[in-house]
Short mmCIF file of C-alpha atoms and ligand atoms in Angstrom, two decimals:
data_model
loop_
_atom_site.label_atom_id
_atom_site.label_comp_id
_atom_site.label_asym_id
_atom_site.label_seq_id
_atom_site.Cartn_x
_atom_site.Cartn_y
_atom_site.Cartn_z
CA MET A 40 -47.27 -252.25 161.22
CA VAL A 41 -48.37 -255.71 162.33
CA THR A 42 -46.14 -257.24 164.94
CA THR A 43 -45.67 -260.98 165.14
CA ALA A 44 -43.58 -262.32 167.99
CA ARG A 45 -40.85 -264.53 166.51
CA THR A 46 -38.83 -267.00 168.50
CA GLN A 47 -35.13 -267.07 167.95
CA PRO A 48 -34.04 -270.28 166.19
CA ARG A 49 -30.88 -271.89 167.50
CA ILE A 50 -27.74 -272.01 165.42
CA ASP A 51 -25.96 -274.52 167.71
CA ALA A 52 -26.20 -277.22 165.04
CA GLY A 53 -24.06 -275.10 162.72
CA PRO A 54 -25.38 -272.29 160.56
CA ALA A 55 -27.65 -273.00 157.57
CA VAL A 56 -25.85 -270.22 155.70
CA ALA A 57 -22.40 -268.82 156.51
CA ILE A 58 -21.03 -265.80 154.69
CA ARG A 59 -17.35 -265.42 155.44
CA GLY A 60 -15.43 -262.27 154.53
CA VAL A 61 -17.36 -261.79 151.27
CA SER A 62 -16.68 -258.80 149.01
CA LYS A 63 -17.96 -258.05 145.51
CA ARG A 64 -16.50 -255.49 143.15
CA PHE A 65 -18.01 -254.33 139.87
CA ALA A 66 -15.06 -252.45 138.26
CA ALA A 67 -14.55 -249.44 140.56
CA VAL A 68 -17.71 -250.07 142.63
CA VAL A 69 -17.39 -252.08 145.84
CA ALA A 70 -20.98 -253.37 146.08
CA VAL A 71 -20.34 -255.66 149.09
CA ASP A 72 -17.41 -255.00 151.37
CA ASP A 73 -16.07 -257.74 153.68
CA VAL A 74 -19.39 -259.09 154.97
CA SER A 75 -19.53 -262.00 157.44
CA ILE A 76 -22.85 -263.39 158.74
CA GLU A 77 -24.03 -266.74 160.13
CA ILE A 78 -27.74 -267.53 159.62
CA GLY A 79 -29.36 -270.32 161.63
CA ALA A 80 -31.68 -273.02 160.24
CA GLY A 81 -35.29 -271.81 160.39
CA GLU A 82 -34.44 -268.13 160.76
CA PHE A 83 -36.34 -265.36 159.00
CA PHE A 84 -33.30 -263.23 158.34
CA SER A 85 -33.58 -259.81 156.66
CA LEU A 86 -30.98 -257.85 154.74
CA LEU A 87 -32.10 -254.26 155.30
CA GLY A 88 -30.59 -251.10 153.84
CA PRO A 89 -31.13 -248.15 151.54
CA SER A 90 -31.00 -248.39 147.75
CA GLY A 91 -27.52 -249.27 146.52
CA SER A 92 -26.27 -250.57 149.89
CA GLY A 93 -25.42 -254.01 148.48
CA LYS A 94 -28.20 -256.23 149.82
CA THR A 95 -29.40 -257.58 146.43
CA THR A 96 -25.81 -258.29 145.38
CA MET A 97 -25.36 -260.22 148.65
CA LEU A 98 -28.53 -262.23 147.95
CA ARG A 99 -27.47 -262.95 144.36
CA MET A 100 -24.14 -264.32 145.61
CA ILE A 101 -25.98 -266.67 148.01
CA ALA A 102 -28.18 -267.77 145.08
CA GLY A 103 -25.15 -268.29 142.83
CA PHE A 104 -26.10 -265.63 140.22
CA GLU A 105 -22.95 -263.64 141.11
CA LEU A 106 -19.54 -264.86 142.27
CA PRO A 107 -17.81 -263.12 145.19
CA THR A 108 -14.57 -261.30 144.40
CA THR A 109 -13.18 -262.53 147.73
CA GLY A 110 -14.46 -264.63 150.63
CA HIS A 111 -16.68 -267.69 150.62
CA ILE A 112 -20.24 -268.88 151.20
CA GLU A 113 -21.29 -272.11 152.93
CA LEU A 114 -24.68 -273.79 152.85
CA ASP A 115 -25.15 -276.33 155.62
CA GLY A 116 -21.40 -276.53 156.12
CA SER A 117 -20.51 -277.08 152.42
CA ASN A 118 -18.53 -274.49 150.52
CA VAL A 119 -20.75 -273.45 147.57
CA THR A 120 -18.94 -270.22 146.64
CA ASN A 121 -18.40 -271.27 143.03
CA ALA A 122 -21.30 -273.73 142.62
CA ALA A 123 -23.90 -273.10 139.90
CA PRO A 124 -27.34 -271.86 141.10
CA PHE A 125 -28.99 -275.23 140.32
CA ASP A 126 -26.36 -277.04 142.38
CA ARG A 127 -27.38 -275.19 145.55
CA ASP A 128 -30.28 -276.15 147.76
CA VAL A 129 -31.79 -272.66 147.51
CA ASN A 130 -34.64 -271.04 145.58
CA THR A 131 -35.24 -267.37 144.86
CA VAL A 132 -38.50 -265.43 144.74
CA PHE A 133 -38.05 -262.31 142.64
CA GLN A 134 -39.92 -259.03 142.96
CA ASP A 135 -41.43 -259.37 139.48
CA TYR A 136 -42.56 -262.99 140.24
CA ALA A 137 -41.34 -264.19 136.80
CA LEU A 138 -44.40 -266.44 136.22
CA PHE A 139 -44.93 -268.06 132.80
CA PRO A 140 -47.95 -266.21 131.33
CA HIS A 141 -49.07 -269.04 129.04
CA MET A 142 -49.17 -271.70 131.79
CA ASN A 143 -51.91 -272.01 134.37
CA VAL A 144 -51.11 -271.68 138.06
CA LEU A 145 -50.72 -275.43 138.68
CA ARG A 146 -48.30 -275.85 135.78
CA ASN A 147 -46.33 -272.79 136.88
CA VAL A 148 -45.97 -274.28 140.36
CA GLU A 149 -44.96 -277.76 139.20
CA TYR A 150 -42.57 -276.47 136.53
CA GLY A 151 -39.39 -276.90 138.64
CA LEU A 152 -40.33 -280.48 139.46
CA ARG A 153 -41.01 -281.24 135.78
CA VAL A 154 -37.53 -279.97 134.86
CA LYS A 155 -36.07 -282.27 137.53
CA GLY A 156 -37.98 -285.23 136.01
CA VAL A 157 -40.30 -285.84 138.97
CA ALA A 158 -43.15 -288.19 137.93
CA LYS A 159 -46.50 -286.60 137.12
CA ALA A 160 -48.53 -287.96 140.04
CA GLU A 161 -45.94 -286.84 142.58
CA ARG A 162 -45.47 -283.40 141.07
CA ARG A 163 -49.25 -282.82 140.91
CA ALA A 164 -49.55 -283.78 144.58
CA ARG A 165 -46.63 -281.59 145.64
CA ALA A 166 -47.88 -278.62 143.56
CA ALA A 167 -51.34 -278.97 145.12
CA ALA A 168 -49.77 -279.07 148.60
CA ALA A 169 -47.73 -275.93 147.83
CA LEU A 170 -50.86 -274.15 146.58
CA HIS A 171 -52.60 -275.19 149.79
CA THR A 172 -49.74 -273.69 151.85
CA VAL A 173 -50.26 -270.32 150.16
CA ARG A 174 -54.08 -270.72 150.33
CA LEU A 175 -54.68 -270.86 146.59
CA ASP A 176 -56.21 -274.37 146.44
CA GLU A 177 -58.99 -273.22 144.10
CA TYR A 178 -56.80 -271.30 141.64
CA GLY A 179 -54.83 -274.04 139.87
CA ASP A 180 -56.66 -273.57 136.53
CA ARG A 181 -56.23 -269.81 136.25
CA LYS A 182 -53.63 -268.06 134.14
CA PRO A 183 -51.38 -265.49 135.91
CA ASP A 184 -53.20 -262.56 134.23
CA GLN A 185 -56.45 -263.70 135.88
CA LEU A 186 -54.96 -263.15 139.34
CA SER A 187 -54.49 -260.12 141.60
CA GLY A 188 -50.98 -258.91 142.47
CA GLY A 189 -51.13 -260.58 145.90
CA GLN A 190 -52.28 -263.87 144.35
CA ARG A 191 -49.47 -263.77 141.78
CA GLN A 192 -47.06 -263.22 144.65
CA ARG A 193 -48.41 -266.34 146.38
CA VAL A 194 -48.01 -268.38 143.19
CA ALA A 195 -44.37 -267.26 142.99
CA LEU A 196 -43.91 -268.38 146.59
CA ALA A 197 -45.60 -271.73 145.94
CA ARG A 198 -43.37 -272.26 142.90
CA ALA A 199 -40.28 -271.85 145.09
CA LEU A 200 -41.65 -273.84 148.06
CA VAL A 201 -42.60 -276.85 145.92
CA ASN A 202 -38.88 -277.61 145.50
CA GLU A 203 -38.54 -277.83 149.30
CA PRO A 204 -35.27 -275.87 149.33
CA LYS A 205 -33.25 -275.61 152.54
CA VAL A 206 -33.09 -271.84 152.05
CA LEU A 207 -35.56 -269.51 150.36
CA LEU A 208 -34.20 -266.19 149.11
CA LEU A 209 -36.72 -263.37 148.70
CA ASP A 210 -35.74 -260.19 146.84
CA GLU A 211 -38.19 -257.42 147.86
CA PRO A 212 -41.09 -259.80 147.15
CA LEU A 213 -43.73 -257.39 148.44
CA GLY A 214 -42.30 -254.33 146.71
CA ALA A 215 -44.94 -254.17 143.96
CA LEU A 216 -47.95 -254.41 146.28
CA ASP A 217 -49.95 -251.52 147.69
CA LEU A 218 -49.67 -250.80 151.41
CA LYS A 219 -52.74 -252.73 152.62
CA LEU A 220 -51.94 -255.80 150.55
CA ARG A 221 -48.33 -255.57 151.61
CA GLU A 222 -49.37 -255.68 155.26
CA GLN A 223 -51.64 -258.69 154.62
CA MET A 224 -48.85 -260.49 152.77
CA GLN A 225 -46.44 -259.76 155.65
CA VAL A 226 -48.75 -261.69 157.97
CA GLU A 227 -49.08 -264.48 155.37
CA LEU A 228 -45.33 -264.67 154.79
CA ALA A 229 -44.66 -264.99 158.52
CA ARG A 230 -47.29 -267.77 158.76
CA ILE A 231 -45.91 -269.64 155.74
CA GLN A 232 -42.37 -269.46 157.07
CA ARG A 233 -43.53 -270.81 160.45
CA ASP A 234 -45.50 -273.60 158.74
CA VAL A 235 -42.74 -274.78 156.40
CA GLY A 236 -39.80 -274.07 158.74
CA ILE A 237 -37.46 -273.22 155.83
CA THR A 238 -34.72 -270.61 156.39
CA PHE A 239 -35.84 -267.35 154.74
CA ILE A 240 -33.39 -264.65 153.68
CA PHE A 241 -35.37 -261.55 152.84
CA VAL A 242 -34.13 -258.38 151.14
CA THR A 243 -35.99 -255.18 151.91
CA HIS A 244 -35.43 -251.45 152.20
CA ASP A 245 -38.55 -251.17 154.40
CA GLN A 246 -37.48 -251.04 158.03
CA GLY A 247 -41.03 -251.63 159.34
CA GLU A 248 -41.27 -254.82 157.29
CA ALA A 249 -37.87 -256.03 158.51
CA LEU A 250 -38.77 -255.38 162.16
CA THR A 251 -42.18 -257.07 161.80
CA LEU A 252 -41.06 -260.25 160.06
CA SER A 253 -37.53 -261.09 161.07
CA THR A 254 -35.87 -263.18 163.71
CA ARG A 255 -32.74 -261.11 163.00
CA VAL A 256 -31.82 -258.24 160.74
CA ALA A 257 -28.50 -257.20 159.13
CA VAL A 258 -28.43 -253.46 158.43
CA PHE A 259 -26.40 -252.65 155.28
CA ASN A 260 -24.85 -249.30 154.48
CA ARG A 261 -22.49 -248.74 151.54
CA GLY A 262 -21.75 -252.44 151.15
CA ARG A 263 -20.90 -253.02 154.79
CA ILE A 264 -22.90 -254.31 157.72
CA GLU A 265 -23.51 -251.71 160.41
CA GLN A 266 -25.26 -254.07 162.84
CA VAL A 267 -26.76 -257.56 163.06
CA GLY A 268 -29.36 -258.20 165.74
CA THR A 269 -32.92 -259.03 166.65
CA PRO A 270 -35.50 -256.39 165.68
CA ARG A 271 -35.60 -255.29 169.31
CA GLU A 272 -31.81 -254.96 169.54
CA ILE A 273 -31.64 -252.99 166.29
CA TYR A 274 -34.41 -250.62 167.35
CA GLU A 275 -33.71 -250.28 171.06
CA ALA A 276 -29.91 -250.39 170.97
CA PRO A 277 -28.74 -249.10 167.57
CA ALA A 278 -24.98 -249.50 167.36
CA THR A 279 -24.36 -246.57 165.05
CA ALA A 280 -25.89 -243.24 164.11
CA PHE A 281 -26.76 -244.71 160.71
CA VAL A 282 -28.81 -247.55 162.24
CA ALA A 283 -30.52 -245.16 164.65
CA GLY A 284 -31.59 -242.96 161.74
CA PHE A 285 -32.48 -245.69 159.24
CA VAL A 286 -34.43 -248.01 161.53
CA GLY A 287 -37.30 -245.93 162.87
CA THR A 288 -36.81 -242.27 163.61
CA ALA A 289 -34.22 -240.91 165.99
CA SER A 290 -32.80 -237.57 166.97
CA VAL A 291 -29.04 -237.51 167.32
CA ILE A 292 -27.55 -235.35 170.06
CA SER A 293 -23.81 -234.74 170.17
CA GLY A 294 -21.06 -232.20 170.76
CA GLU A 295 -21.90 -229.16 172.85
CA THR A 296 -25.57 -230.09 173.19
CA ALA A 297 -24.62 -233.45 174.73
CA ARG A 298 -22.13 -231.74 177.03
CA GLY A 299 -24.78 -229.26 178.12
CA LEU A 300 -27.35 -231.98 178.75
CA VAL A 301 -25.34 -234.84 180.27
CA GLY A 302 -21.84 -233.51 180.82
CA ASN A 303 -19.94 -235.19 177.98
CA ASP A 304 -19.79 -234.70 174.24
CA GLY A 305 -20.39 -238.24 172.94
CA ALA A 306 -23.06 -238.96 170.30
CA TYR A 307 -26.45 -240.20 171.49
CA SER A 308 -29.72 -241.11 169.80
CA ILE A 309 -33.16 -240.72 171.28
CA ARG A 310 -36.47 -241.97 169.91
CA PRO A 311 -39.34 -239.45 169.53
CA GLU A 312 -41.71 -241.64 171.55
CA ARG A 313 -39.33 -241.41 174.53
CA VAL A 314 -39.43 -237.59 174.60
CA ARG A 315 -42.33 -235.59 176.01
CA ILE A 316 -43.23 -231.96 176.30
CA VAL A 317 -43.33 -231.30 180.02
CA GLY A 318 -45.43 -228.85 182.01
CA ASP A 319 -44.96 -227.82 185.62
CA ASP A 320 -44.86 -231.41 186.90
CA ALA A 321 -42.10 -232.57 189.20
CA HIS A 322 -38.77 -233.47 187.70
CA THR A 323 -37.95 -237.19 188.17
CA SER A 324 -34.47 -238.17 189.30
CA ASP A 325 -33.01 -239.50 186.02
CA GLU A 326 -34.87 -237.04 183.79
CA VAL A 327 -33.03 -234.65 181.51
CA ARG A 328 -34.87 -231.44 180.64
CA ALA A 329 -34.11 -228.78 178.06
CA SER A 330 -35.92 -225.74 176.74
CA GLY A 331 -36.43 -224.94 173.10
CA THR A 332 -38.70 -223.63 170.37
CA VAL A 333 -41.18 -225.64 168.29
CA THR A 334 -40.10 -225.42 164.64
CA ASP A 335 -42.29 -228.06 162.98
CA VAL A 336 -45.57 -229.85 163.74
CA GLN A 337 -46.76 -232.83 161.66
CA TYR A 338 -50.14 -234.44 162.36
CA HIS A 339 -50.28 -238.09 161.33
CA GLY A 340 -53.52 -239.45 162.77
CA ASP A 341 -52.36 -241.64 165.63
CA GLY A 342 -50.11 -238.86 166.90
CA THR A 343 -48.38 -235.61 166.17
CA ARG A 344 -44.65 -235.29 165.60
CA VAL A 345 -43.17 -232.08 166.92
CA ARG A 346 -39.67 -230.80 166.23
CA VAL A 347 -38.09 -228.72 168.98
CA ASP A 348 -34.89 -226.73 168.39
CA LEU A 349 -33.09 -226.74 171.73
CA ALA A 350 -31.56 -223.57 173.15
CA LEU A 351 -28.38 -225.65 173.67
CA GLY A 352 -28.24 -226.45 169.92
CA SER A 353 -29.47 -229.59 168.02
CA SER A 354 -33.12 -230.46 167.70
CA VAL A 355 -35.20 -233.30 169.05
CA LEU A 356 -38.37 -234.87 167.70
CA VAL A 357 -41.23 -235.48 170.11
CA GLU A 358 -44.02 -237.96 169.41
CA VAL A 359 -47.20 -236.67 171.05
CA PRO A 360 -49.69 -239.61 171.04
CA ASN A 361 -53.28 -238.94 170.02
CA LEU A 362 -55.07 -240.03 173.19
CA GLY A 363 -58.39 -238.54 172.11
CA ILE A 364 -58.42 -235.97 174.86
CA ASP A 365 -58.68 -232.32 174.11
CA GLU A 366 -55.05 -231.45 174.76
CA ALA A 367 -53.55 -228.44 173.10
CA THR A 368 -50.91 -229.52 170.58
CA PRO A 369 -47.91 -227.19 170.60
CA THR A 370 -47.82 -224.76 167.71
CA ARG A 371 -44.89 -223.58 165.66
CA GLY A 372 -42.95 -220.84 167.44
CA ALA A 373 -44.05 -221.89 170.95
CA ASN A 374 -41.43 -222.04 173.70
CA VAL A 375 -41.53 -225.44 175.41
CA THR A 376 -39.54 -227.68 177.71
CA VAL A 377 -38.83 -231.26 176.68
CA GLY A 378 -37.98 -234.08 179.07
CA PHE A 379 -36.64 -237.60 178.65
CA ARG A 380 -34.94 -240.24 180.75
CA ARG A 381 -31.17 -240.22 180.73
CA SER A 382 -31.29 -243.99 180.14
CA ASP A 383 -33.21 -243.41 176.89
CA MET A 384 -30.22 -241.58 175.41
CA LEU A 385 -28.39 -244.36 173.57
CA ALA A 386 -24.66 -243.98 173.02
CA LEU A 387 -23.68 -244.29 169.33
CA HIS A 388 -20.38 -245.31 167.78
CA GLY A 389 -20.70 -243.96 164.21
CA ALA A 390 -20.11 -240.34 163.23
CA PRO A 391 -23.23 -238.25 163.99
CA SER A 392 -23.23 -236.89 160.44
CA ASP A 393 -23.99 -240.43 159.20
CA SER A 394 -27.60 -239.94 160.26
CA VAL A 395 -28.22 -236.89 158.11
CA ASP A 396 -30.67 -237.25 155.25
CA VAL A 397 -31.67 -240.84 155.96
CA PRO A 398 -35.32 -241.83 155.58
CA GLY A 399 -37.41 -241.55 158.71
CA GLU A 400 -36.16 -238.15 159.81
CA ILE A 401 -38.09 -234.95 159.28
CA PRO A 402 -35.88 -232.99 156.90
P1 LIG B 665 -31.73 -251.62 145.68
O1 LIG B 665 -32.56 -251.65 146.94
O2 LIG B 665 -31.84 -250.33 144.95
O3 LIG B 665 -31.93 -252.83 144.82
P2 LIG B 665 -29.30 -252.78 146.82
O4 LIG B 665 -29.01 -252.45 148.24
O5 LIG B 665 -29.90 -254.09 146.56
O6 LIG B 665 -30.18 -251.62 146.18
P3 LIG B 665 -27.27 -253.54 144.95
O7 LIG B 665 -28.24 -253.78 143.84
O8 LIG B 665 -26.68 -254.72 145.62
O9 LIG B 665 -27.94 -252.61 146.06
O10 LIG B 665 -26.12 -252.60 144.40
C1 LIG B 665 -24.99 -252.23 145.19
C2 LIG B 665 -24.05 -251.37 144.33
O11 LIG B 665 -23.48 -252.16 143.32
C3 LIG B 665 -24.75 -250.21 143.64
O12 LIG B 665 -23.86 -249.11 143.63
C4 LIG B 665 -24.98 -250.74 142.23
O13 LIG B 665 -25.02 -249.68 141.29
C5 LIG B 665 -23.76 -251.62 142.03
N1 LIG B 665 -24.03 -252.75 141.13
C6 LIG B 665 -24.92 -253.77 141.32
N2 LIG B 665 -24.90 -254.64 140.28
C7 LIG B 665 -23.98 -254.16 139.39
C8 LIG B 665 -23.48 -254.61 138.11
N3 LIG B 665 -23.93 -255.75 137.55
N4 LIG B 665 -22.54 -253.85 137.52
C9 LIG B 665 -22.07 -252.73 138.09
N5 LIG B 665 -22.48 -252.26 139.29
C10 LIG B 665 -23.42 -252.95 139.93
#
């Protein structure tokens, strides 16, 4: 994962996008359930959640392709809830790019301007500038099928940027790319957003991508928002068991195990990188220690992830970094003691069972 430090744009001037009490029903399905968010001008804001959690439906309502069942949507202070897509100052980049195969890249990019009746000289200049922004200056004459997947993605971006929308909506735009290209395009997308300064609203189910790119993230689950915060807030202070399990990997400790470890039976999450397997070293003052048995060991190059079933009940994951020294990695069946700081146990508000079977946990 490539990390780019993002500064937090201010929303003092009034939000660029305000979603107020929005719900969307499709017959018996509640796809979006009473969502309210304010997004500041210039933010890179991600809607993150598992498949079916309602993030695309939310994006389509901002774009105007779906109407909310209840609630309303404002762009720059104007109520656009029922406005047609072309009457909103937004553009959407779709996952499948939707390029015209018979037109070359330049004509694809200037298409929106042609429809609006912009004169030829101006639209050529603006299309060339948009191609420059996505670093495809030399590709104007090519047809889409003469481009790589990453290049097609850039053309789709240029085609949206050329309209200079106030808000750019991106629906899993990197979903079709392989991992390496995806990582390169993440860096490019962050650069482009910084260069053009347009508000980006980005749908993804990839938590690493959301953490890397965003100024803030809204975590969706079953149509509702579990938490809105900066990547650091979402990762370091997950509000619910669902967020702790979906964003990164976390072990959830609750009930009798929590009582045995810290004296009360609330629900807590703890990140694997904050847990270590301890030897005979001295116990620090705020350290919690517990004994258990290793039940799973997964080597993944830069480290090894070890699952320890605690004698008190529950299990914790331990991330053992690969420091290149000849340390013995624990083996399955070994009896070990794990230690972590009490302050690294984060109190959760959701039901602990919410974290079961979410991506990121060893099953
Ligand atoms: P994915 O990542 O798989 O695209 P998502 O989080 O974007 O998922 P949505 O596409 O917003 O989820 O779907 C939310 C829920 O609404 C799902 O249960 C989906 O089946 C349902 N849904 C979406 N569009 C329609 C529709 N046109 N008619 C009926 N149900 C729909």
